[in-house]
Coordinates of C-alpha atoms in Angstrom, one line a residue:
X26 CA 105.3 148.8 77.9
X27 CA 108.6 146.7 76.8
X28 CA 109.2 146.1 73.0
X29 CA 108.7 142.6 73.3
X30 CA 105.1 142.8 74.5
X31 CA 104.0 145.4 71.1
X32 CA 102.5 141.7 69.0
X33 CA 100.5 141.4 72.6
X34 CA 99.2 144.6 72.2
X35 CA 96.9 144.3 69.6
X36 CA 95.6 141.3 70.3
X37 CA 94.8 141.9 73.6
X38 CA 92.4 144.6 75.5
X39 CA 93.7 144.8 78.9
X40 CA 97.6 145.6 77.2
X41 CA 96.4 148.2 76.1
X42 CA 93.4 149.2 78.9
X43 CA 97.4 149.3 80.6
X44 CA 98.8 150.7 78.3
X45 CA 95.8 153.8 78.5
X46 CA 96.0 153.8 81.9
X47 CA 100.2 154.2 81.9
X48 CA 99.9 157.6 80.0
X49 CA 96.9 159.0 81.9
X50 CA 94.4 158.5 79.0
X51 CA 92.6 156.5 81.7
X52 CA 92.6 157.6 85.1
X53 CA 93.0 154.2 87.6
X54 CA 93.8 154.1 91.4
X55 CA 97.3 153.6 93.2
X56 CA 95.7 150.2 94.2
X57 CA 94.4 149.4 90.5
X58 CA 98.2 150.3 89.1
X59 CA 99.7 147.9 91.8
X60 CA 97.4 145.0 90.0
X61 CA 97.8 145.8 86.8
X62 CA 102.0 146.2 86.8
X63 CA 101.5 142.2 88.8
X64 CA 100.1 141.6 85.4
X65 CA 102.2 143.5 83.3
X66 CA 105.1 141.3 84.8
X67 CA 103.2 137.9 83.1
X68 CA 103.6 138.6 80.2
X69 CA 107.2 138.4 80.0
X70 CA 107.0 135.5 83.1
X71 CA 108.2 131.8 82.0
X72 CA 106.2 130.4 84.0
X73 CA 102.7 131.3 81.9
X74 CA 101.5 130.5 79.2
X75 CA 99.1 132.8 77.6
X76 CA 96.1 131.7 76.1
X77 CA 93.1 134.7 74.7
X78 CA 91.5 131.6 73.3
X79 CA 88.1 131.5 76.2
X80 CA 88.5 134.9 77.1
X81 CA 87.7 136.4 73.9
X82 CA 84.8 133.8 72.8
X83 CA 83.0 134.4 76.1
X84 CA 83.5 138.6 75.5
X85 CA 82.1 137.9 72.5
X86 CA 79.4 135.2 73.2
X87 CA 78.4 138.8 76.0
X88 CA 78.2 140.9 73.2
X89 CA 76.5 138.8 70.6
X90 CA 73.8 136.5 73.0
X91 CA 73.5 139.0 76.0
X92 CA 71.4 141.9 76.1
X93 CA 70.3 145.0 78.6
X94 CA 67.3 144.1 80.8
X95 CA 67.2 147.4 82.0
X96 CA 66.9 150.9 81.2
X97 CA 67.7 152.6 79.1
X98 CA 69.4 150.1 78.1
X99 CA 66.9 147.6 77.7
X100 CA 67.4 145.2 74.6
X101 CA 70.1 146.7 73.3
X102 CA 73.5 144.4 73.1
X103 CA 75.4 143.8 76.0
X104 CA 78.5 146.1 74.5
X105 CA 81.4 146.1 77.3
X106 CA 84.1 148.5 77.4
X107 CA 87.8 148.3 77.0
X108 CA 88.2 148.5 81.1
X109 CA 84.8 145.2 81.3
X110 CA 87.4 143.3 78.7
X111 CA 91.2 143.8 80.9
X112 CA 88.4 142.3 83.2
X113 CA 87.6 139.5 81.6
X114 CA 91.2 139.0 79.9
X115 CA 92.5 139.3 83.1
X116 CA 90.7 136.0 84.1
X117 CA 91.5 133.6 81.6
X118 CA 94.3 134.8 79.7
X119 CA 96.6 133.6 81.7
X120 CA 97.2 130.1 82.7
X121 CA 100.0 128.6 85.2
X122 CA 100.7 124.3 84.5
X123 CA 98.8 122.3 87.3
X124 CA 102.2 119.3 88.5
X125 CA 98.2 118.1 90.1
X126 CA 96.8 117.5 88.0
X127 CA 98.8 117.4 85.2
X128 CA 97.4 120.3 82.3
X129 CA 97.2 123.6 82.1
X130 CA 94.3 125.4 84.5
X131 CA 93.6 129.3 85.1
X132 CA 96.0 131.0 86.9
X133 CA 92.9 132.8 88.7
X134 CA 90.6 130.9 90.7
X135 CA 89.6 133.9 93.4
X136 CA 88.7 137.0 92.1
X137 CA 87.1 140.7 94.6
X138 CA 86.0 142.9 92.5
X139 CA 85.4 146.9 93.8
X140 CA 84.1 149.4 92.2
X141 CA 81.3 151.7 92.8
X142 CA 77.6 151.7 92.3
X143 CA 76.0 151.9 89.5
X144 CA 79.3 151.1 87.7
X145 CA 77.5 147.9 85.8
X146 CA 79.3 145.0 88.2
X147 CA 76.0 143.1 88.7
X148 CA 75.5 143.2 85.3
X149 CA 79.2 142.5 84.4
X150 CA 79.5 139.5 86.4
X151 CA 76.4 137.6 85.7
X152 CA 76.8 138.5 82.1
X153 CA 80.6 136.1 82.6
X154 CA 78.3 134.2 84.8
X155 CA 76.2 133.3 82.0
X156 CA 78.8 133.1 79.1
X157 CA 80.6 130.2 82.0
X158 CA 77.3 128.5 81.8
X159 CA 77.3 128.5 78.0
X160 CA 81.2 128.2 77.3
X161 CA 81.9 126.1 80.1
X162 CA 81.9 122.0 80.5
X163 CA 79.4 120.2 80.7
X164 CA 78.2 120.3 83.9
X165 CA 78.9 123.3 85.3
X166 CA 77.5 124.3 88.5
X167 CA 76.7 128.2 88.9
X168 CA 75.8 129.5 92.6
X169 CA 74.9 133.3 93.0
X170 CA 74.9 134.5 96.4
X171 CA 75.1 137.0 98.9
X172 CA 74.1 138.7 102.2
X173 CA 70.1 137.7 101.9
X174 CA 68.0 136.9 99.2
X175 CA 66.3 139.7 97.3
X176 CA 70.2 140.7 96.5
X177 CA 70.9 137.4 95.2
X178 CA 68.3 137.6 93.5
X179 CA 69.0 140.6 91.3
X180 CA 72.2 138.0 90.2
X181 CA 70.2 135.7 89.4
X182 CA 67.6 137.4 88.1
X183 CA 70.4 139.3 85.7
X184 CA 70.8 136.4 84.4
X185 CA 67.6 135.1 83.5
X186 CA 66.8 138.4 81.8
X187 CA 69.9 137.7 79.6
X188 CA 69.2 134.4 79.4
X189 CA 64.9 135.5 78.1
X190 CA 66.6 138.1 75.7
X191 CA 68.3 136.1 73.3
X192 CA 66.2 133.3 71.3
X193 CA 69.0 131.1 70.6
X194 CA 70.7 129.9 74.0
X195 CA 66.1 130.2 75.7
X196 CA 65.7 128.3 72.9
X197 CA 68.1 125.7 74.5
X198 CA 67.5 125.9 78.7
X199 CA 63.9 126.1 81.1
X200 CA 64.2 128.1 84.3
X201 CA 62.1 127.3 87.7
X202 CA 61.8 127.4 91.3
X203 CA 65.0 126.1 91.6
X204 CA 66.8 127.2 89.1
X205 CA 68.4 127.8 84.9
X206 CA 68.9 124.8 83.3
X207 CA 70.0 123.0 79.8
X208 CA 66.5 121.6 78.0
X209 CA 63.4 123.0 76.9
X210 CA 60.5 121.1 76.8
X211 CA 59.4 123.2 74.0
X212 CA 61.9 122.2 71.8
X213 CA 63.5 118.9 73.1
X214 CA 67.6 117.8 72.1
X215 CA 68.2 114.2 73.0
X216 CA 71.5 114.3 73.4
X217 CA 74.6 117.1 73.7
X218 CA 75.5 119.7 75.4
X219 CA 72.4 121.9 75.3
X220 CA 69.4 118.3 76.7
X221 CA 68.6 117.5 79.7
X222 CA 71.7 115.2 79.9
X223 CA 73.7 118.1 80.5
X224 CA 73.4 118.3 84.6
X225 CA 74.7 122.2 84.9
X226 CA 72.7 124.7 86.9
X227 CA 72.2 128.4 87.4
X228 CA 71.3 129.2 91.2
X229 CA 70.2 131.1 93.9
X230 CA 71.4 131.0 97.3
X231 CA 71.3 133.7 100.4
X232 CA 74.2 133.3 102.2
X233 CA 72.3 133.7 105.5
X234 CA 70.9 130.8 104.8
X235 CA 73.3 126.6 105.8
X236 CA 72.7 123.3 103.8
X237 CA 75.4 124.6 101.8
X238 CA 78.6 121.7 102.1
X239 CA 78.0 119.4 99.7
X240 CA 77.1 121.8 96.3
X241 CA 79.7 120.8 94.7
X242 CA 79.8 124.1 92.4
X243 CA 82.1 125.6 89.4
X244 CA 81.6 129.2 89.9
X245 CA 80.3 131.2 92.2
X246 CA 79.4 134.6 92.5
X247 CA 79.2 136.2 96.1
X248 CA 78.1 139.6 95.8
X249 CA 78.2 142.6 97.9
X250 CA 79.7 140.4 100.5
X251 CA 80.7 145.0 102.0
X252 CA 77.3 143.3 104.3
X253 CA 78.9 140.4 105.5
X254 CA 79.6 140.3 109.0
X255 CA 82.6 137.0 108.9
X256 CA 83.4 134.7 107.1
X257 CA 81.0 131.8 108.4
X258 CA 79.1 131.9 105.1
X259 CA 81.3 132.2 102.9
X260 CA 83.8 129.1 104.1
X261 CA 81.0 126.4 102.4
X262 CA 81.1 128.1 99.0
X263 CA 84.4 128.1 98.5
X264 CA 85.0 125.1 99.9
X265 CA 82.4 123.3 97.9
X266 CA 84.4 124.5 94.9
X267 CA 87.4 122.2 96.3
X268 CA 86.7 119.3 94.3
X269 CA 86.7 121.6 91.2
X270 CA 90.1 122.1 88.6
X271 CA 89.5 125.1 87.7
X272 CA 86.7 126.9 90.6
X273 CA 85.8 130.6 89.6
X274 CA 84.6 132.4 92.9
X275 CA 84.2 136.0 92.1
X276 CA 83.0 138.4 95.3
X277 CA 81.8 142.0 94.0
X278 CA 81.0 144.6 96.4
X279 CA 81.3 148.3 96.7
X280 CA 83.0 149.3 100.5
X281 CA 80.4 149.1 103.4
X282 CA 80.0 150.8 106.0
X283 CA 80.2 147.4 108.3
X284 CA 83.0 147.5 110.8
X285 CA 85.4 144.9 111.6
X286 CA 83.4 143.4 109.4
X287 CA 84.5 140.3 106.5
X288 CA 85.4 142.8 103.5
X289 CA 87.5 144.7 106.4
X290 CA 89.8 141.5 107.3
X291 CA 89.3 140.9 103.2
X292 CA 90.7 143.7 101.8
X293 CA 93.5 144.0 105.1
X294 CA 94.8 141.1 103.3
X295 CA 94.0 141.9 99.5
X296 CA 96.6 145.4 100.4
X297 CA 99.0 143.1 101.9
X298 CA 98.7 140.9 98.2
X299 CA 99.8 144.3 96.5
X300 CA 102.0 145.6 98.3
X301 CA 104.3 142.5 97.6
X302 CA 103.5 142.0 102.0
X303 CA 101.4 139.1 101.2
X304 CA 101.9 136.1 98.6
X305 CA 98.1 135.3 97.4
X306 CA 99.3 134.4 93.4
X307 CA 95.6 133.1 92.6
X308 CA 93.9 135.9 93.6
X309 CA 93.3 138.7 90.9
X310 CA 92.4 142.1 93.3
X311 CA 90.8 144.3 91.4
X312 CA 90.2 147.6 93.6
X313 CA 88.8 151.0 91.6
X314 CA 88.7 153.0 94.9
X315 CA 90.2 157.2 94.5
X316 CA 93.3 158.3 96.2
X317 CA 92.7 159.1 99.3
X318 CA 88.9 161.2 99.8
X319 CA 90.4 165.3 99.5
X320 CA 90.2 164.6 95.3
X321 CA 87.3 164.2 95.7
X322 CA 85.9 167.6 96.8
X323 CA 88.8 169.1 95.2
X324 CA 89.1 167.0 91.6
X325 CA 85.8 165.6 89.9
X326 CA 87.2 164.3 87.1
X327 CA 89.5 162.1 89.4
X328 CA 86.0 160.8 90.3
X329 CA 87.0 157.7 87.3
X330 CA 89.4 155.8 89.9
X331 CA 86.0 154.4 91.4
X332 CA 83.9 154.6 88.8
X333 CA 85.3 153.5 85.6
X334 CA 82.0 153.4 84.3
X335 CA 80.8 157.1 84.2
X336 CA 79.6 158.9 81.3
X337 CA 79.1 156.4 80.1
X338 CA 76.8 153.3 82.0
X339 CA 76.3 156.1 84.8
X340 CA 75.7 160.1 84.9
X341 CA 78.4 162.7 85.5
X342 CA 74.3 164.8 86.6
X343 CA 74.3 161.5 89.2
X344 CA 77.8 161.7 90.6
X345 CA 77.7 165.5 90.9
X346 CA 74.4 165.9 92.7
X347 CA 75.1 163.0 94.9
X348 CA 78.2 164.9 96.0
X349 CA 77.1 168.2 96.3
X350 CA 73.4 167.0 99.3
X351 CA 76.8 165.0 100.6
X352 CA 78.4 168.7 101.8
X353 CA 75.6 169.4 103.7
X354 CA 74.2 166.0 104.8
X355 CA 76.5 164.5 107.0
X356 CA 74.1 160.3 106.4
X357 CA 74.2 161.7 102.6
X358 CA 77.9 162.4 103.3
X359 CA 77.8 158.4 103.9
X360 CA 77.2 157.0 101.9
X361 CA 78.6 158.8 98.7
X362 CA 81.8 158.3 100.0
X363 CA 81.7 154.1 100.8
X364 CA 79.7 153.6 97.8
X365 CA 79.9 156.2 94.7
X366 CA 83.7 156.5 95.8
X367 CA 84.4 152.9 98.0
X368 CA 86.6 155.3 100.7
X369 CA 85.6 153.2 104.2
X370 CA 82.6 155.3 106.4
X371 CA 82.6 153.8 110.3
X372 CA 78.9 152.7 110.4
X373 CA 78.4 155.0 114.1
X374 CA 80.6 157.8 113.0
X375 CA 79.0 161.4 114.7
X376 CA 75.8 162.1 113.5
X377 CA 75.8 166.3 114.2
X378 CA 78.5 168.9 114.8
X379 CA 78.6 171.2 117.0
X380 CA 76.7 174.5 115.5
X381 CA 74.0 172.4 114.3
X382 CA 73.4 171.3 117.8
X383 CA 74.3 174.9 119.1
X384 CA 70.6 176.6 119.5
X385 CA 70.0 179.1 122.4
X386 CA 66.0 180.3 121.8
X387 CA 64.2 179.2 125.3
X388 CA 60.3 179.5 125.2
X389 CA 58.1 179.7 128.1
X390 CA 55.8 177.0 128.2
X391 CA 53.5 179.3 129.4
X392 CA 52.7 180.9 126.1
X393 CA 51.5 177.2 124.4
X394 CA 48.8 176.5 126.3
X395 CA 45.3 175.1 125.3
X396 CA 47.8 173.7 122.3
X397 CA 47.7 170.4 121.2
X398 CA 51.6 168.7 121.0
X399 CA 52.8 165.3 119.5
X400 CA 54.9 162.9 122.4
X401 CA 57.0 160.9 121.8
X402 CA 59.2 158.4 124.7
X403 CA 62.8 156.5 125.2
X404 CA 62.1 153.8 127.7
X405 CA 64.2 152.1 129.9
X406 CA 63.9 149.7 133.2
X407 CA 67.8 150.1 134.1
X408 CA 70.8 151.2 132.0
X409 CA 69.7 154.5 129.9
X410 CA 68.0 157.0 131.0
X411 CA 64.5 156.7 129.9
X412 CA 62.5 160.1 128.2
X413 CA 60.3 161.9 127.4
X414 CA 58.9 164.7 125.2
X415 CA 57.0 166.7 123.3
X416 CA 56.0 168.6 120.6
X417 CA 55.1 171.8 119.9
X418 CA 53.9 174.3 117.7
X419 CA 52.2 177.6 116.1
X420 CA 50.3 178.4 113.7
X421 CA 51.7 180.0 110.7
X422 CA 55.2 178.9 112.0
X423 CA 57.7 176.2 111.1
X424 CA 59.6 176.3 113.7
X425 CA 59.5 173.1 116.4
X426 CA 59.4 174.0 120.3
X427 CA 59.8 170.4 122.3
X428 CA 59.9 170.4 126.1
X429 CA 61.5 167.1 127.8
X430 CA 61.9 165.4 131.0
X431 CA 64.7 162.6 131.5
X432 CA 64.6 159.8 134.5
X433 CA 66.9 157.7 135.6
X434 CA 66.7 155.4 138.7
X435 CA 68.4 156.2 141.6
X436 CA 71.6 153.0 142.4
X437 CA 72.1 154.7 138.7
X438 CA 73.8 158.0 139.3
X439 CA 75.9 156.2 142.4
X440 CA 77.3 153.9 139.2
X441 CA 78.3 157.0 136.8
X442 CA 82.4 158.7 137.5
X443 CA 82.7 160.8 138.2
X444 CA 82.0 163.5 135.3
X445 CA 78.4 162.3 134.6
X446 CA 77.8 161.8 138.4
X447 CA 78.3 165.9 138.7
X448 CA 76.7 166.1 135.6
X449 CA 73.4 164.1 136.6
X450 CA 73.1 165.9 140.3
X451 CA 73.1 170.1 138.9
X452 CA 71.0 168.6 136.4
X453 CA 68.4 166.8 138.9
X454 CA 68.6 170.4 140.8
X455 CA 67.1 172.3 138.5
X456 CA 64.5 169.7 137.7
X457 CA 66.2 168.2 134.4
X458 CA 66.5 164.9 135.5
X459 CA 63.4 162.6 138.3
X460 CA 64.9 160.4 140.0
X461 CA 63.0 156.7 139.9
X462 CA 63.5 155.4 143.6
X463 CA 65.0 151.8 143.9
X464 CA 66.8 150.3 140.5
X465 CA 64.6 151.0 138.3
X466 CA 63.0 153.9 136.1
X467 CA 59.2 154.2 136.9
X468 CA 57.1 155.1 134.3
X469 CA 54.4 155.9 136.2
X470 CA 56.3 158.7 136.5
X471 CA 56.6 158.9 132.1
X472 CA 53.2 158.8 132.7
X473 CA 52.7 161.0 135.2
X474 CA 54.8 163.7 132.3
X475 CA 52.2 164.0 130.2
X476 CA 48.6 164.1 132.2
X477 CA 50.5 166.8 134.6
X478 CA 51.1 168.9 131.2
X479 CA 47.5 168.4 130.8
X480 CA 46.5 169.2 134.6
X481 CA 48.8 172.1 134.4
X482 CA 48.5 173.5 131.2
X483 CA 46.1 172.2 129.1
X484 CA 48.4 171.2 127.0
X485 CA 46.3 167.7 124.6
X486 CA 48.8 165.5 123.0
X487 CA 48.1 163.8 120.3
X488 CA 49.1 161.0 120.0
X489 CA 51.9 159.4 121.5
X490 CA 55.0 157.8 119.6
X491 CA 56.9 155.2 121.7
X492 CA 59.6 152.3 121.2
X493 CA 57.7 149.2 121.4
X494 CA 60.6 146.6 122.4
X495 CA 60.7 148.7 126.1
X496 CA 56.8 149.7 127.0
X497 CA 56.0 147.0 128.9
X498 CA 52.4 148.1 130.6
X499 CA 53.0 151.3 130.0
X500 CA 50.9 151.9 126.6
X501 CA 48.2 150.2 128.5
X502 CA 48.1 152.4 131.4
X503 CA 48.4 155.4 129.0
X504 CA 45.1 154.8 127.4
X505 CA 43.5 154.5 130.2
X506 CA 44.3 157.5 130.2
X507 CA 42.7 159.3 127.7
X508 CA 46.0 159.3 125.8
X509 CA 46.6 157.5 121.9
X510 CA 50.4 155.9 121.9
X511 CA 51.5 154.8 118.2
X512 CA 54.6 151.6 118.6
X513 CA 57.8 153.0 116.9
X514 CA 60.1 150.7 115.8
X515 CA 64.1 151.2 116.5
X516 CA 64.7 149.7 113.0
X517 CA 66.5 151.9 109.5
X518 CA 63.0 151.9 108.1
X519 CA 60.9 153.8 110.9
X520 CA 63.9 155.9 112.0
X521 CA 65.6 157.2 108.5
X522 CA 63.2 159.5 107.2
X523 CA 62.9 162.0 110.6
X524 CA 66.2 160.9 110.9
X525 CA 67.4 163.4 108.3
X526 CA 64.7 165.5 108.6
X527 CA 65.6 166.1 112.4
X528 CA 69.7 166.6 110.8
X529 CA 67.6 169.5 108.5
X530 CA 65.3 170.9 110.6
X531 CA 69.0 171.6 113.4
X532 CA 70.4 172.7 110.8
X533 CA 68.0 175.5 109.8
X534 CA 67.3 175.9 113.1
X535 CA 63.9 175.2 113.3
X536 CA 63.7 173.3 116.5
X537 CA 64.0 174.7 120.3
X538 CA 64.6 172.5 122.6
X539 CA 64.3 175.4 125.5
X540 CA 68.9 175.9 125.3
X541 CA 67.7 172.2 127.7
X542 CA 71.7 170.5 128.2
X543 CA 70.3 166.8 128.1
X544 CA 69.4 167.2 124.7
X545 CA 72.4 169.0 123.7
X546 CA 74.4 166.0 125.5
X547 CA 72.8 163.3 123.7
X548 CA 73.2 165.0 120.5
X549 CA 75.9 165.4 120.7
X550 CA 76.9 162.0 121.6
X551 CA 75.0 160.4 118.5
X552 CA 76.3 158.7 115.7
X553 CA 74.4 157.5 112.7
X554 CA 74.1 154.1 111.2
X555 CA 73.6 153.8 107.2
X556 CA 72.3 150.0 105.1
X557 CA 73.2 149.6 102.7
X558 CA 69.2 151.5 101.0
X559 CA 70.8 154.8 101.8
X560 CA 69.0 154.3 105.1
X561 CA 70.1 155.7 108.8
X562 CA 69.4 155.2 112.0
X563 CA 70.3 156.7 115.8
X564 CA 73.3 154.5 117.6
X565 CA 75.8 155.2 120.4
X566 CA 79.4 157.1 119.0
X567 CA 82.0 154.0 118.9
X568 CA 84.4 153.8 121.6
X569 CA 81.4 155.5 123.4
X570 CA 78.6 152.9 125.2
X571 CA 78.2 154.9 128.1
X572 CA 77.3 157.6 126.6
X573 CA 73.3 158.8 127.0
X574 CA 71.7 159.3 122.8
X575 CA 67.6 159.5 124.7
X576 CA 66.9 162.5 124.1
X577 CA 68.1 162.3 120.5
X578 CA 66.3 159.1 120.1
X579 CA 63.0 160.8 121.8
X580 CA 63.1 163.4 119.6
X581 CA 63.0 161.2 116.4
X582 CA 61.2 158.9 117.2
X583 CA 58.5 162.4 117.9
X584 CA 59.3 163.3 114.8
X585 CA 58.0 159.8 113.1
X586 CA 55.0 159.7 114.8
X587 CA 54.4 163.2 113.2
X588 CA 55.8 162.8 109.4
X589 CA 52.6 160.6 109.8
X590 CA 49.6 161.9 110.8
X591 CA 51.1 165.5 110.5
X592 CA 48.0 167.5 108.2
X593 CA 45.7 166.5 111.1
X594 CA 48.7 167.5 113.5
X595 CA 48.3 170.6 111.4
X596 CA 45.1 171.3 111.4
X597 CA 45.0 170.8 115.4
X598 CA 47.7 173.7 115.3
X599 CA 45.8 175.8 113.3
X600 CA 43.0 175.6 115.6

C-alpha cells in the first residue's frame, strides 16, 4: 500500500480491510478486489475529499444503539465486523463537489450489495437505514421495498425490532400500520428533530404494487432484487429519489435463478463498470462472489469469498452440510450454488442424469391383480401429450411400480417433426399411446384407462390426482364411475416435495416404470425450476419447448397423492 495512505490507515476501516485483502489475510473474489482497487485510488484523487465523520457516526450509532433481535444473537449489541464497517465507509467517506448545487456531496448514491445468504445482509442494511433515520437530516423518508410484500416486511420488521430494543430510540418514535415516525404520544416533544414536527418516516412497499411515483424519499433499499423480472417496478422508486441532493439507493441480494431478469442485466452492467468498459462513477458495486465453481467443491477455504460472515454470522457446519447435500441432489445444487455462493444458475436446468433415469426392470401387470393403486393424470386438450398412470406397491417392498398410458390427438401427429413422428408411430404400434380422432384429446379415453384396469385386472384406484386447470368435465366423469379425484396444482408448494422424492427414488432405483420409453423420454426432457424458498417444480428444458414432460408430471402428481395419503394407502397395500 502507498505510504501516503499510512496516515489514513489507523483511522480507516476500509483501508484496513483493503490491506488485509491485498495481503491474503482475508480472501475475497476478483470482482470485489476490482472495486477495492478503485476505492484505493480515491484516497489520492485531488477531486475527491475524504470525510470520515458521517461514516463513523453511523458505525457508532449502530454499535451503541442497535441490538440484534433474532436468535442466537437476540438482545446483543450489533457489533459490526470489519467487512461491514468497510462497506459503510465506502458508502459515506468519499465526497465530490456538485457544481449544480454548489456543495460537497456523497460520491456514491447507488449501491449494489451482493452476498451469500445468511451473512447478515438484511440486518446490516436495516441498521444503516435506522442510522440514516436518526443521523440524517430532518424529514428523511426511507422506503423498504422488495419483489413481494412479505420480503419487504422482513427489512421493515428488522428496523422496527432494533428501534424497540433501544429505549432511547423507542421513546422518541412511534410505529403504526403505515410505518415508523418521529414523535411519541407517551413522551411528546413540542419541537426539534425528535418531535412530531419531523415528518420523516420509514415505510415498506412491495415492488409489485403501483403508485410509487410521487413519493419524495431520500433513502430506498430494495431487498432480493434477483426475483425481479425487469426494471418496471424499480424505476418509480429511483425516480422518487431524484429531488434529493444526496439520495441513497441500495440494492441487496443474493444470486437468483430468474433468467434474463433485472439482476442479470444489472450485473452485466456492474461487471462492465468493474472492467473499465462502462462509466458509472456514482455506483458502488460490492460483490461477494466466487472466482469459479470448481473452488466451491475443491477448497472450502475459498467459501469466504461469497460468505464474508462465515464463522461469525454463518456457521461453517451449516454450509458444509449444504454442500454435501448439493453433491447428490440437483435441486439442492442449484439452490446452494446460487444462494450460498452467488454462482448464477439457469432456472430450467436438466433435472436428472441418464444414470438416474436408466432402469430396464419390467413387470407384468398380472402380478398386481386385485391390488390397490394411486393414480395421476396430466391432461391436455391440444398441444402436449395427455398422460395417465398408476402407482402400485407390494407389502414389505419400498419399490413403486408404475404403469402408464399416453394420449395424443390424431392431427398433432402430422405436425411433429420427422424424428418425433417416427418415434410416436412406433409407440402407437406398441399400444403405449392412444390416438384421439380429430384435433383434441378425448378425455373419456383417459377415464377408460382406469376403468379397464379394474375390469381386466381388478386393480382398484384409491385416489387419482389431476391438474385442476385442465380437467374440465373429466373429474366429474371419473366421480360418476366411483373414482375419488384429487386436484393438484402444478405450483411450487404442491410439486416440490413429491418431485424431490421422485428424484431420490429414481436415484435409488426404487421406481420401476416398466422400461417405458415415453417415460424415459419425458424424464430426460424435464428440467427443474427453483424459487427462493428452495422449492422446485418441473418445467421444460430451456430452448426445448417442443419436447414433452407430461409423463414426469403425472409421476410427480401421483407422488403428491401418495405422500398426502401414505398411511391409508399402505394399509390397503398390506391387505
